[in-house]
Each structure stands twice: as C-alpha cells, then as structure tokens.
Short mmCIF file of C-alpha atoms and ligand atoms in Angstrom, two decimals:
data_model
loop_
_atom_site.label_atom_id
_atom_site.label_comp_id
_atom_site.label_asym_id
_atom_site.label_seq_id
_atom_site.Cartn_x
_atom_site.Cartn_y
_atom_site.Cartn_z
CA UNK A 272 19.11 31.59 14.26
CA UNK A 273 15.78 30.16 15.32
CA UNK A 274 14.27 31.85 18.36
CA UNK A 275 13.17 29.66 21.25
CA UNK A 276 9.48 30.17 20.54
CA UNK A 277 9.78 29.69 16.78
CA UNK A 278 9.28 26.46 14.88
CA UNK A 279 10.14 24.99 11.51
CA UNK A 280 6.90 23.04 11.35
CA UNK A 281 3.97 24.65 9.60
CA UNK A 282 1.85 21.59 10.44
CA UNK A 283 3.67 18.76 12.20
CA UNK A 284 0.48 16.70 12.32
CA UNK A 285 0.92 15.66 8.67
CA UNK A 286 4.10 13.83 9.72
CA UNK A 287 2.26 11.58 12.17
CA UNK A 288 2.28 8.00 10.94
CA UNK A 289 -1.47 7.53 11.13
CA UNK A 290 -2.24 10.76 9.29
CA UNK A 291 -4.39 10.16 6.22
CA UNK A 292 -2.99 12.58 3.61
CA UNK A 293 -5.18 14.63 1.34
CA UNK A 294 -2.69 14.20 -1.50
CA UNK A 295 -2.55 10.52 -2.36
CA UNK A 296 -1.09 10.03 -5.82
CA UNK A 297 0.27 7.13 -7.90
CA UNK A 298 -2.32 4.66 -6.67
CA UNK A 299 -5.15 5.26 -9.12
CA UNK A 300 -5.45 1.69 -10.45
CA UNK A 301 -5.52 0.30 -6.90
CA UNK A 302 -8.09 2.87 -5.73
CA UNK A 303 -10.24 2.12 -8.79
CA UNK A 304 -10.05 -1.62 -8.18
CA UNK A 305 -11.10 -1.15 -4.55
CA UNK A 306 -14.01 1.09 -5.46
CA UNK A 307 -15.14 -1.25 -8.20
CA UNK A 308 -15.19 -4.18 -5.79
CA UNK A 309 -17.07 -2.31 -3.08
CA UNK A 310 -19.52 -0.51 -5.32
CA UNK A 311 -22.21 -3.24 -5.31
CA UNK A 312 -22.78 -2.35 -1.63
CA UNK A 313 -24.19 0.99 -2.72
CA UNK A 314 -27.00 -0.92 -4.47
CA UNK A 315 -27.63 -3.21 -1.53
CA UNK A 316 -25.59 -6.08 -2.97
CA UNK A 317 -22.77 -7.99 -1.32
CA UNK A 318 -19.45 -6.42 -2.36
CA UNK A 319 -16.56 -8.40 -3.84
CA UNK A 320 -13.94 -9.53 -1.31
CA UNK A 321 -10.44 -8.13 -1.80
CA UNK A 322 -6.92 -9.25 -1.06
CA UNK A 323 -4.64 -6.22 -0.81
CA UNK A 324 -0.93 -7.06 -0.92
CA UNK A 325 2.36 -5.23 -1.00
CA UNK A 326 5.52 -4.40 0.94
CA UNK A 327 5.42 -2.21 4.08
CA UNK A 328 4.76 1.49 3.61
CA UNK A 329 3.32 1.34 0.10
CA UNK A 330 -0.04 2.95 0.89
CA UNK A 331 -2.31 -0.07 1.42
CA UNK A 332 -3.94 1.06 4.66
CA UNK A 333 -4.20 4.64 3.44
CA UNK A 334 -5.87 3.60 0.17
CA UNK A 335 -8.49 1.52 1.98
CA UNK A 336 -9.22 4.31 4.48
CA UNK A 337 -9.60 6.85 1.69
CA UNK A 338 -11.99 4.63 -0.25
CA UNK A 339 -13.99 4.02 2.94
CA UNK A 340 -14.36 7.69 3.69
CA UNK A 341 -15.31 8.55 0.10
CA UNK A 342 -17.97 5.84 0.04
CA UNK A 343 -19.29 6.80 3.46
CA UNK A 344 -20.32 10.13 2.02
CA UNK A 345 -22.60 8.47 -0.49
CA UNK A 346 -24.30 5.78 1.52
CA UNK A 347 -25.73 5.19 4.93
CA UNK A 348 -26.56 1.51 4.65
CA UNK A 349 -22.99 0.22 4.64
CA UNK A 350 -20.85 -0.08 7.76
CA UNK A 351 -17.11 0.21 7.13
CA UNK A 352 -14.89 -1.23 9.80
CA UNK A 353 -11.11 -1.34 9.80
CA UNK A 354 -9.52 -3.71 12.29
CA UNK A 355 -5.83 -3.45 13.10
CA UNK A 356 -4.89 -7.11 13.53
CA UNK A 357 -1.58 -6.17 15.07
CA UNK A 358 -3.55 -4.90 18.08
CA UNK A 359 -6.56 -7.16 17.84
CA UNK A 360 -4.95 -10.49 17.14
CA UNK A 361 -7.58 -13.04 18.14
CA UNK A 362 -10.96 -13.92 16.69
CA UNK A 363 -12.68 -12.48 19.75
CA UNK A 364 -10.75 -9.20 19.58
CA UNK A 365 -11.57 -8.76 15.88
CA UNK A 366 -15.28 -9.30 16.43
CA UNK A 367 -15.26 -7.01 19.50
CA UNK A 368 -13.84 -4.27 17.32
CA UNK A 369 -16.57 -4.77 14.71
CA UNK A 370 -19.24 -4.81 17.43
CA UNK A 371 -17.88 -1.56 18.81
CA UNK A 372 -18.12 0.04 15.38
CA UNK A 373 -21.69 -1.16 14.87
CA UNK A 374 -23.26 -0.19 18.17
CA UNK A 375 -20.79 2.39 19.46
CA UNK A 376 -20.31 0.49 22.70
CA UNK A 377 -17.32 -1.62 23.71
CA UNK A 378 -18.37 -5.19 24.52
CA UNK A 379 -17.14 -6.72 27.79
CA UNK A 380 -13.58 -8.00 27.37
CA UNK A 381 -14.26 -11.30 29.10
CA UNK A 382 -17.11 -13.51 30.17
CA UNK A 383 -18.78 -13.51 26.75
CA UNK A 384 -18.27 -16.32 24.27
CA UNK A 385 -17.14 -15.52 20.75
CA UNK A 386 -20.22 -17.11 19.23
CA UNK A 387 -22.52 -15.00 21.38
CA UNK A 388 -20.81 -11.79 20.43
CA UNK A 389 -20.75 -12.80 16.78
CA UNK A 390 -24.50 -13.50 16.93
CA UNK A 391 -25.06 -10.01 18.26
CA UNK A 392 -23.08 -8.48 15.42
CA UNK A 393 -25.08 -10.41 12.85
CA UNK A 394 -28.39 -9.61 14.51
CA UNK A 395 -27.53 -5.95 14.53
CA UNK A 396 -26.69 -6.09 10.81
CA UNK A 397 -29.88 -7.92 9.92
CA UNK A 398 -32.10 -5.68 12.09
CA UNK A 399 -30.66 -2.51 10.66
CA UNK A 400 -30.52 -3.95 7.14
CA UNK A 401 -26.91 -2.92 6.72
CA UNK A 402 -24.03 -4.37 4.76
CA UNK A 403 -20.71 -4.83 6.56
CA UNK A 404 -17.33 -4.24 4.91
CA UNK A 405 -14.46 -5.30 7.16
CA UNK A 406 -10.85 -4.46 6.40
CA UNK A 407 -8.58 -6.84 8.28
CA UNK A 408 -5.46 -4.72 8.24
CA UNK A 409 -2.08 -6.42 8.71
CA UNK A 410 -3.80 -9.78 8.72
CA UNK A 411 -0.33 -11.39 8.74
CA UNK A 412 -0.44 -10.96 12.52
CA UNK A 413 -3.38 -13.36 12.61
CA UNK A 414 -1.74 -16.18 10.70
CA UNK A 415 0.17 -17.80 13.51
CA UNK A 416 -1.98 -19.90 15.78
CA UNK A 417 -4.61 -20.23 13.03
CA UNK A 418 -6.60 -17.11 13.91
CA UNK A 419 -6.69 -15.79 10.34
CA UNK A 420 -8.61 -18.82 9.08
CA UNK A 421 -11.01 -18.75 12.02
CA UNK A 422 -11.83 -15.08 11.57
CA UNK A 423 -12.20 -15.31 7.80
CA UNK A 424 -14.27 -18.45 8.06
CA UNK A 425 -16.71 -16.92 10.53
CA UNK A 426 -17.14 -13.72 8.54
CA UNK A 427 -17.38 -15.27 5.10
CA UNK A 428 -19.67 -18.13 6.00
CA UNK A 429 -22.00 -16.11 8.19
CA UNK A 430 -24.66 -15.89 5.49
CA UNK A 431 -25.02 -19.67 5.42
CA UNK A 432 -26.11 -19.66 9.01
CA UNK A 433 -27.89 -16.33 8.97
CA UNK A 434 -29.55 -15.90 5.57
CA UNK A 435 -29.72 -12.35 4.33
CA UNK A 436 -26.64 -11.06 6.08
CA UNK A 437 -24.10 -9.44 3.75
CA UNK A 438 -20.46 -9.22 4.74
CA UNK A 439 -17.38 -8.56 2.61
CA UNK A 440 -13.78 -8.80 3.73
CA UNK A 441 -10.74 -6.84 2.60
CA UNK A 442 -7.68 -8.74 3.79
CA UNK A 443 -4.59 -6.52 3.82
CA UNK A 444 -1.27 -8.33 3.87
CA UNK A 445 2.00 -6.57 4.55
CA UNK A 446 4.28 -8.60 2.34
CA UNK A 447 7.62 -9.21 3.99
CA UNK A 448 8.66 -12.20 1.96
CA UNK A 449 6.73 -14.98 3.68
CA UNK A 450 3.85 -16.55 1.85
CA UNK A 451 0.59 -16.84 3.72
CA UNK A 452 -2.08 -19.25 2.65
CA UNK A 453 -5.63 -19.55 3.83
CA UNK A 454 -7.16 -22.89 4.59
CA UNK A 455 -8.91 -24.32 1.48
CA UNK A 456 -12.25 -24.03 3.29
CA UNK A 457 -11.65 -20.30 3.56
CA UNK A 458 -10.24 -20.05 0.04
CA UNK A 459 -13.42 -21.47 -1.47
CA UNK A 460 -15.57 -18.70 0.00
CA UNK A 461 -13.07 -15.85 -0.10
CA UNK A 462 -12.38 -15.75 -3.88
CA UNK A 463 -10.94 -12.25 -3.70
CA UNK A 464 -10.07 -9.59 -6.21
CA UNK A 465 -6.30 -9.32 -5.77
CA UNK A 466 -4.98 -5.78 -5.60
CA UNK A 467 -1.23 -5.38 -5.60
CA UNK A 468 0.65 -2.37 -4.23
CA UNK A 469 4.17 -2.41 -5.69
CA UNK A 470 7.06 -0.36 -4.33
CA UNK A 471 7.11 3.25 -5.47
CA UNK A 472 9.91 4.26 -7.84
CA UNK A 473 12.28 7.13 -7.04
CA UNK A 474 10.25 9.66 -9.04
CA UNK A 475 7.02 8.77 -7.24
CA UNK A 476 8.77 8.87 -3.87
CA UNK A 477 10.19 12.33 -4.65
CA UNK A 478 6.76 13.63 -5.61
CA UNK A 479 5.09 12.27 -2.46
CA UNK A 480 7.85 13.44 -0.11
CA UNK A 481 7.94 16.90 -1.73
CA UNK A 482 4.24 17.31 -1.21
CA UNK A 483 4.46 16.25 2.43
CA UNK A 484 7.32 18.71 2.96
CA UNK A 485 5.19 21.53 1.57
CA UNK A 486 2.46 20.90 4.13
CA UNK A 487 4.68 20.04 7.06
CA UNK A 488 7.36 22.79 6.99
CA UNK A 489 7.61 26.50 6.34
CA UNK A 490 9.12 27.57 3.04
CA UNK A 491 12.88 26.97 2.51
CA UNK A 492 13.28 24.80 5.61
CA UNK A 493 14.06 21.73 3.47
CA UNK A 494 16.75 22.38 0.84
CA UNK A 495 17.00 20.19 -2.27
CA UNK A 496 19.96 18.11 -1.06
CA UNK A 497 18.03 17.21 2.11
CA UNK A 498 14.99 16.22 0.09
CA UNK A 499 17.17 14.04 -2.14
CA UNK A 500 18.74 12.29 0.81
CA UNK A 501 15.31 11.48 2.24
CA UNK A 502 14.22 10.13 -1.15
CA UNK A 503 17.36 7.94 -1.31
CA UNK A 504 16.64 6.45 2.09
CA UNK A 505 13.01 5.71 1.21
CA UNK A 506 14.17 4.14 -2.03
CA UNK A 507 16.65 2.00 -0.11
CA UNK A 508 14.05 0.62 2.28
CA UNK A 509 10.99 0.84 0.00
CA UNK A 510 9.00 2.09 2.98
CA UNK A 511 7.47 5.57 2.77
CA UNK A 512 6.98 5.54 6.50
CA UNK A 513 10.75 5.78 6.88
CA UNK A 514 10.70 8.99 4.84
CA UNK A 515 7.92 10.59 6.83
CA UNK A 516 9.58 9.67 10.11
CA UNK A 517 12.90 11.01 8.76
CA UNK A 518 11.33 14.36 7.96
CA UNK A 519 9.88 14.65 11.45
CA UNK A 520 13.08 13.65 13.24
CA UNK A 521 15.41 15.74 11.09
CA UNK A 522 13.14 18.75 11.61
CA UNK A 523 13.43 18.25 15.35
CA UNK A 524 17.21 17.85 15.06
CA UNK A 525 17.46 21.16 13.20
CA UNK A 526 15.29 22.89 15.80
CA UNK A 527 17.55 21.56 18.54
CA UNK A 528 20.47 23.28 16.80
CA UNK A 529 18.33 26.41 16.54
CA UNK A 530 18.79 26.29 12.77
CA UNK A 531 16.30 27.72 10.30
CA UNK A 532 16.99 24.98 7.79
CA UNK A 533 17.44 21.23 7.95
CA UNK A 534 20.88 19.91 6.95
CA UNK A 535 21.92 16.58 5.45
CA UNK A 536 23.59 15.78 8.79
CA UNK A 537 20.25 16.20 10.55
CA UNK A 538 18.88 13.54 8.19
CA UNK A 539 21.84 11.20 8.73
CA UNK A 540 21.42 11.46 12.48
CA UNK A 541 17.70 10.82 12.21
CA UNK A 542 18.15 7.77 9.98
CA UNK A 543 19.64 5.73 12.78
CA UNK A 544 16.23 5.75 14.47
CA UNK A 545 13.98 5.98 11.39
CA UNK A 546 15.46 2.92 9.67
CA UNK A 547 14.22 0.84 12.60
CA UNK A 548 10.65 1.96 12.30
CA UNK A 549 9.39 -1.31 10.82
CA UNK A 550 11.24 -3.45 13.36
CA UNK A 551 10.09 -1.32 16.28
CA UNK A 552 6.50 -1.49 15.09
CA UNK A 553 6.61 -5.31 15.00
CA UNK A 554 8.22 -5.43 18.42
CA UNK A 555 5.71 -3.03 19.92
CA UNK A 556 2.93 -5.48 19.11
CA UNK A 557 4.47 -8.26 21.20
CA UNK A 558 3.25 -9.18 24.67
CA UNK A 559 5.55 -8.79 27.69
CA UNK A 560 6.42 -12.49 27.72
CA UNK A 561 7.19 -12.41 24.03
CA UNK A 562 9.43 -9.39 24.55
CA UNK A 563 11.23 -11.17 27.38
CA UNK A 564 12.00 -14.10 25.11
CA UNK A 565 13.11 -11.87 22.25
CA UNK A 566 15.43 -10.01 24.58
CA UNK A 567 17.01 -13.29 25.73
CA UNK A 568 17.54 -14.30 22.10
CA UNK A 569 19.03 -10.92 21.17
CA UNK A 570 21.44 -11.04 24.11
CA UNK A 571 22.61 -14.59 23.36
CA UNK A 572 22.77 -14.33 19.52
CA UNK A 573 22.77 -18.11 18.71
CA UNK A 574 21.14 -20.30 21.31
CA UNK A 575 20.03 -23.86 21.54
CA UNK A 576 16.31 -24.09 22.11
CA UNK A 577 16.80 -26.18 25.28
CA UNK A 578 19.00 -23.63 27.04
CA UNK A 579 16.81 -20.81 25.92
CA UNK A 580 13.74 -22.52 27.32
CA UNK A 581 15.46 -22.93 30.69
CA UNK A 582 16.22 -19.21 31.00
CA UNK A 583 12.76 -18.28 29.73
CA UNK A 584 11.06 -20.60 32.16
CA UNK A 585 13.10 -19.22 35.07
CA UNK A 586 12.06 -15.68 34.20
CA UNK A 587 8.40 -16.23 33.41
CA UNK A 588 7.34 -19.58 34.87
CA UNK A 589 5.77 -20.46 31.50
CA UNK A 590 5.86 -23.98 30.08
CA UNK A 591 7.16 -25.63 26.94
CA UNK A 592 4.00 -25.30 24.83
CA UNK A 593 3.77 -21.57 25.30
CA UNK A 594 7.51 -21.25 24.65
CA UNK A 595 7.19 -22.98 21.27
CA UNK A 596 4.08 -21.02 20.37
CA UNK A 597 5.99 -17.80 20.90
CA UNK A 598 8.98 -19.04 18.89
CA UNK A 599 6.56 -19.96 16.09
CA UNK A 600 4.88 -16.58 16.16
CA UNK A 601 8.14 -14.65 16.13
CA UNK A 602 9.61 -16.68 13.31
CA UNK A 603 6.38 -16.16 11.35
CA UNK A 604 6.81 -12.41 11.74
CA UNK A 605 10.42 -12.78 10.64
CA UNK A 606 11.94 -11.64 13.89
CA UNK A 607 13.98 -14.79 14.20
CA UNK A 608 15.17 -17.97 12.54
CA UNK A 609 14.40 -21.21 14.30
CA UNK A 610 16.07 -23.85 12.15
CA UNK A 611 17.01 -27.36 13.00
CA UNK A 612 20.73 -27.90 12.73
CA UNK A 613 22.18 -31.34 12.18
CA UNK A 614 25.19 -30.87 14.43
CA UNK A 615 25.64 -31.97 18.02
CA UNK A 616 26.02 -35.15 19.99
CA UNK A 617 22.37 -35.32 20.87
CA UNK A 618 21.18 -35.34 17.30
CA UNK A 619 19.11 -32.56 15.82
CA UNK A 620 18.78 -29.54 18.03
CA UNK A 621 17.07 -26.32 17.28
CA UNK A 622 19.23 -23.22 17.09
CA UNK A 623 17.44 -19.94 17.48
CA UNK A 624 18.90 -16.78 15.96
CA UNK A 625 17.66 -13.22 15.71
CA UNK A 626 17.05 -12.04 12.14
CA UNK A 627 17.95 -8.44 12.87
CA UNK A 628 21.07 -7.00 14.43
CA UNK A 629 20.80 -7.80 18.16
CA UNK A 630 21.61 -4.21 19.14
CA UNK A 631 18.78 -2.95 16.89
CA UNK A 632 16.35 -5.33 18.57
CA UNK A 633 17.52 -4.17 21.99
CA UNK A 634 17.16 -0.54 20.94
CA UNK A 635 13.53 -1.10 19.90
CA UNK A 636 12.83 -3.05 23.10
CA UNK A 637 13.97 -0.06 25.14
CA UNK A 638 11.25 2.17 23.70
N1 ATP B 1536 0.72 7.58 -2.60
C1 ATP B 1536 0.92 8.17 -1.43
N2 ATP B 1536 0.78 9.51 -1.30
C2 ATP B 1536 0.99 10.09 -0.11
N3 ATP B 1536 1.35 9.45 1.01
C3 ATP B 1536 1.50 8.12 0.94
C4 ATP B 1536 1.30 7.41 -0.26
N4 ATP B 1536 1.52 6.11 -0.04
C5 ATP B 1536 1.84 5.98 1.26
N5 ATP B 1536 1.84 7.19 1.87
C6 ATP B 1536 2.18 7.49 3.25
O1 ATP B 1536 3.13 6.52 3.68
C7 ATP B 1536 2.83 6.02 4.99
C8 ATP B 1536 2.65 4.53 4.93
O2 ATP B 1536 1.46 4.23 4.20
P1 ATP B 1536 0.48 3.07 4.67
O3 ATP B 1536 0.39 3.07 6.14
O4 ATP B 1536 -0.78 3.22 3.90
O5 ATP B 1536 1.32 1.82 4.17
P2 ATP B 1536 0.96 0.27 4.20
O6 ATP B 1536 1.14 -0.22 2.81
O7 ATP B 1536 -0.35 0.07 4.85
O8 ATP B 1536 2.15 -0.30 5.10
P3 ATP B 1536 2.17 -1.61 6.09
O9 ATP B 1536 2.18 -2.82 5.20
O10 ATP B 1536 3.46 -1.49 6.82
O11 ATP B 1536 0.97 -1.51 6.97
C9 ATP B 1536 1.61 6.75 5.46
O12 ATP B 1536 2.00 7.76 6.35
C10 ATP B 1536 0.99 7.33 4.19
O13 ATP B 1536 0.42 8.58 4.46
MG1 MG B 1537 -0.82 -0.75 6.72
#
C-alpha cells in the first residue's frame, strides 16, 4: 500500500514531453549528419542547410536540440535558434522569435513591418559578426497560406541583399503522409542535406523506454509485462511520445489506487488518453475560430460546405474567404477531408468530413 505522502516517481520531470533526455540512442547517423552540416560554422563559414524528415515522435526535435547544445559549448560566434512553427506560424512571428533570441528582448507584436524587423536581425548579425543557424521546427504548419516559402526565401536569400551575412536553415518536417514542396525559387537556394528519421523498431523502443523508466520511477514500480505493453503501444503508433505519456499517466493511475506497482490495466486505462496525443497537439495549435469550425464538422460528421459555412458564419461573423482558408489549413494538417463529390442536383458540391473519430476530436477540443 502506498502511503498518501509517498510517490512512485523518482523524477517525474523526465516524463515531460519537452524534456531533452541525456540518453539519446539509435540516432548516431542522424546526429553525425547534422554535426557535419553545421560544423563549417565553427570556422566562420556558412553551414550546410538541412532538411530533417520523419514521422511524429522519432526524435527529430530532440536530435537538433542536442546538437545545438553540444556545439554551443565550443563556439561563441554562432547563434542557434529553434522556432516552433506550430506556435509561430507567420513570417513575422518566426522573425520575432529569432530577434528575441539575438537581442534577448521581445520585439513589439504589432506596428512594426516584417521588413524592418528582418533588417534589424540582419544588422545585429553583421555588427556582431555572428552566424545564424535557424531550426524551423514543424515547418509543416507554415505550408498552408504560403508562409513556408516566404520565410525560407527571406532567410536564404538574405545574403544577396546584405553581403556578408551568413544564415543556415534546418527545416524539420513531421511527416504525416502529405508531401510538402517548396517553391522552386526557394528550392534553388535551399539545396539541403536530407536527414531521415525512420520509425524505431521494437528493440530500439524497448531500450529507450526501459531507460526512461529507470530515471522516472523507483525500482520495481514497472514490471516487465507493463514495460512490454508500453512498447507494443509505441510500436503500434510509431510515436515515442505516446510511450512517454503512457508511462506518466499509468504511474498516476497506480498512485490513485495507492499501489506500489503499475499494472497492465493502468496502462490500458491510460492509453485512451495517450493515443490521442498527436491529435490533441495539432488541435491545440488552432485558433478559436478554427476550433469552432472543427467542432461543427465533428458534430455533423459529413456536411456540405454550403451548410457548414452558414452555421460557421452565424457563430463567428466571418466571411467566405476566411472559411475556405481554414478548411484548407485543416485539410493540409490532415484533420479533415474536403473532397468534391459528384452527386447532387446542384452539380459538384464539397463534402467535408473529419479524418479522425468525431468523439476523439471532441475529447481533444475539451482540453
Ligand atoms: N532515441 C531516443 N532516445 C531517447 N528518447 C527519445 C529518442 N527519440 C525520441 N525520444 C523521445 O521521444 C519524444 C519525442 O521526440 P521528439 O520530440 O524529438 O520527436 P519528433 O520527431 O520531433 O516528433 P514530431 O514530428 O511530432 O515533432 C521526446 O520526449 C524524446 O525525448
Ligand atoms: Mg518535433
């Protein structure tokens, strides 16, 4: 029996999703490729741009952060900036984030033009004689509405306008089965080293999960059958984040029962929430209007675009253009299908369907 002031967690912090683990195995070739591309910066040369690709939860962000922090220890003339494009999803927001990193002050959020802010960033780089390495993490969130091309174009062509400035970009794409292409004008200056992060196999997953368990829980809290079940679920989804979230939630479930060990049932119960972690993360990044529309779609299941627009307009007062922009964005992030169907008296109408179970979408919207 676990006493009320006792805990199963030796260090729960290592189960936080943004924790950068000390033990990061099975990614040596990718880490080497990253270091090799960035190394020229240590000698004052422009680094090689990189395109980092792979399914969700395969260690892309973690690998880049680890390489950044290793390199930071050996150089002071390179600025490493990681931008989370899920949060900062416009050209202005991306450059604000870089500016903040460079001068340690947040720029004003409005009233300044992009070009002015960008000029300041460049001037700062030139004056301090520093090289900038920008990781555009989850750049897929920038693809709709053309922001990805704009951001890449500005960063990669900066040296043409401001001779001497050295900027390299690491574009990180979470690969969920849609292909993203840059504009040819961007492609011709990007020319990246492609670094692929494949799914981990069951053995690798077991090793990583086992190590996390060792740091997160006291001894004997996680029996072998529990560990195996977690490994199976990670293997099923391919997303290590699911496993880490499962460990945290099942630990809490066991504590709630005042048990000294986690049981397979604790894991099963936790899976209902953990399996939705990817979906919930995508939904969390939506604006309130976008969430309103998604909720309408989830409640209706299959709706004609016209009817949907009417309800959306009544709720938000927004017009047709914005409505279609949002539909485009959400189908680009695979939240819904917006196909044209041939049926109907009035010719081709657009039917809009959620791509996930409606009740799962509603569950994520509640949080
Ligand atoms: N090789 C590894 N060793 C230890 N932990 C790992 C490893 N790979 C991934 N992880 C852990 O899995 C989680 C997901 O990793 P990360 O965030 O780097 O994935 P990602 O590829 O960037 O995913 P997404 O495309 O969804 O952004 C993190 O908590 C990270 O600590
Ligand atoms: Mg990531």
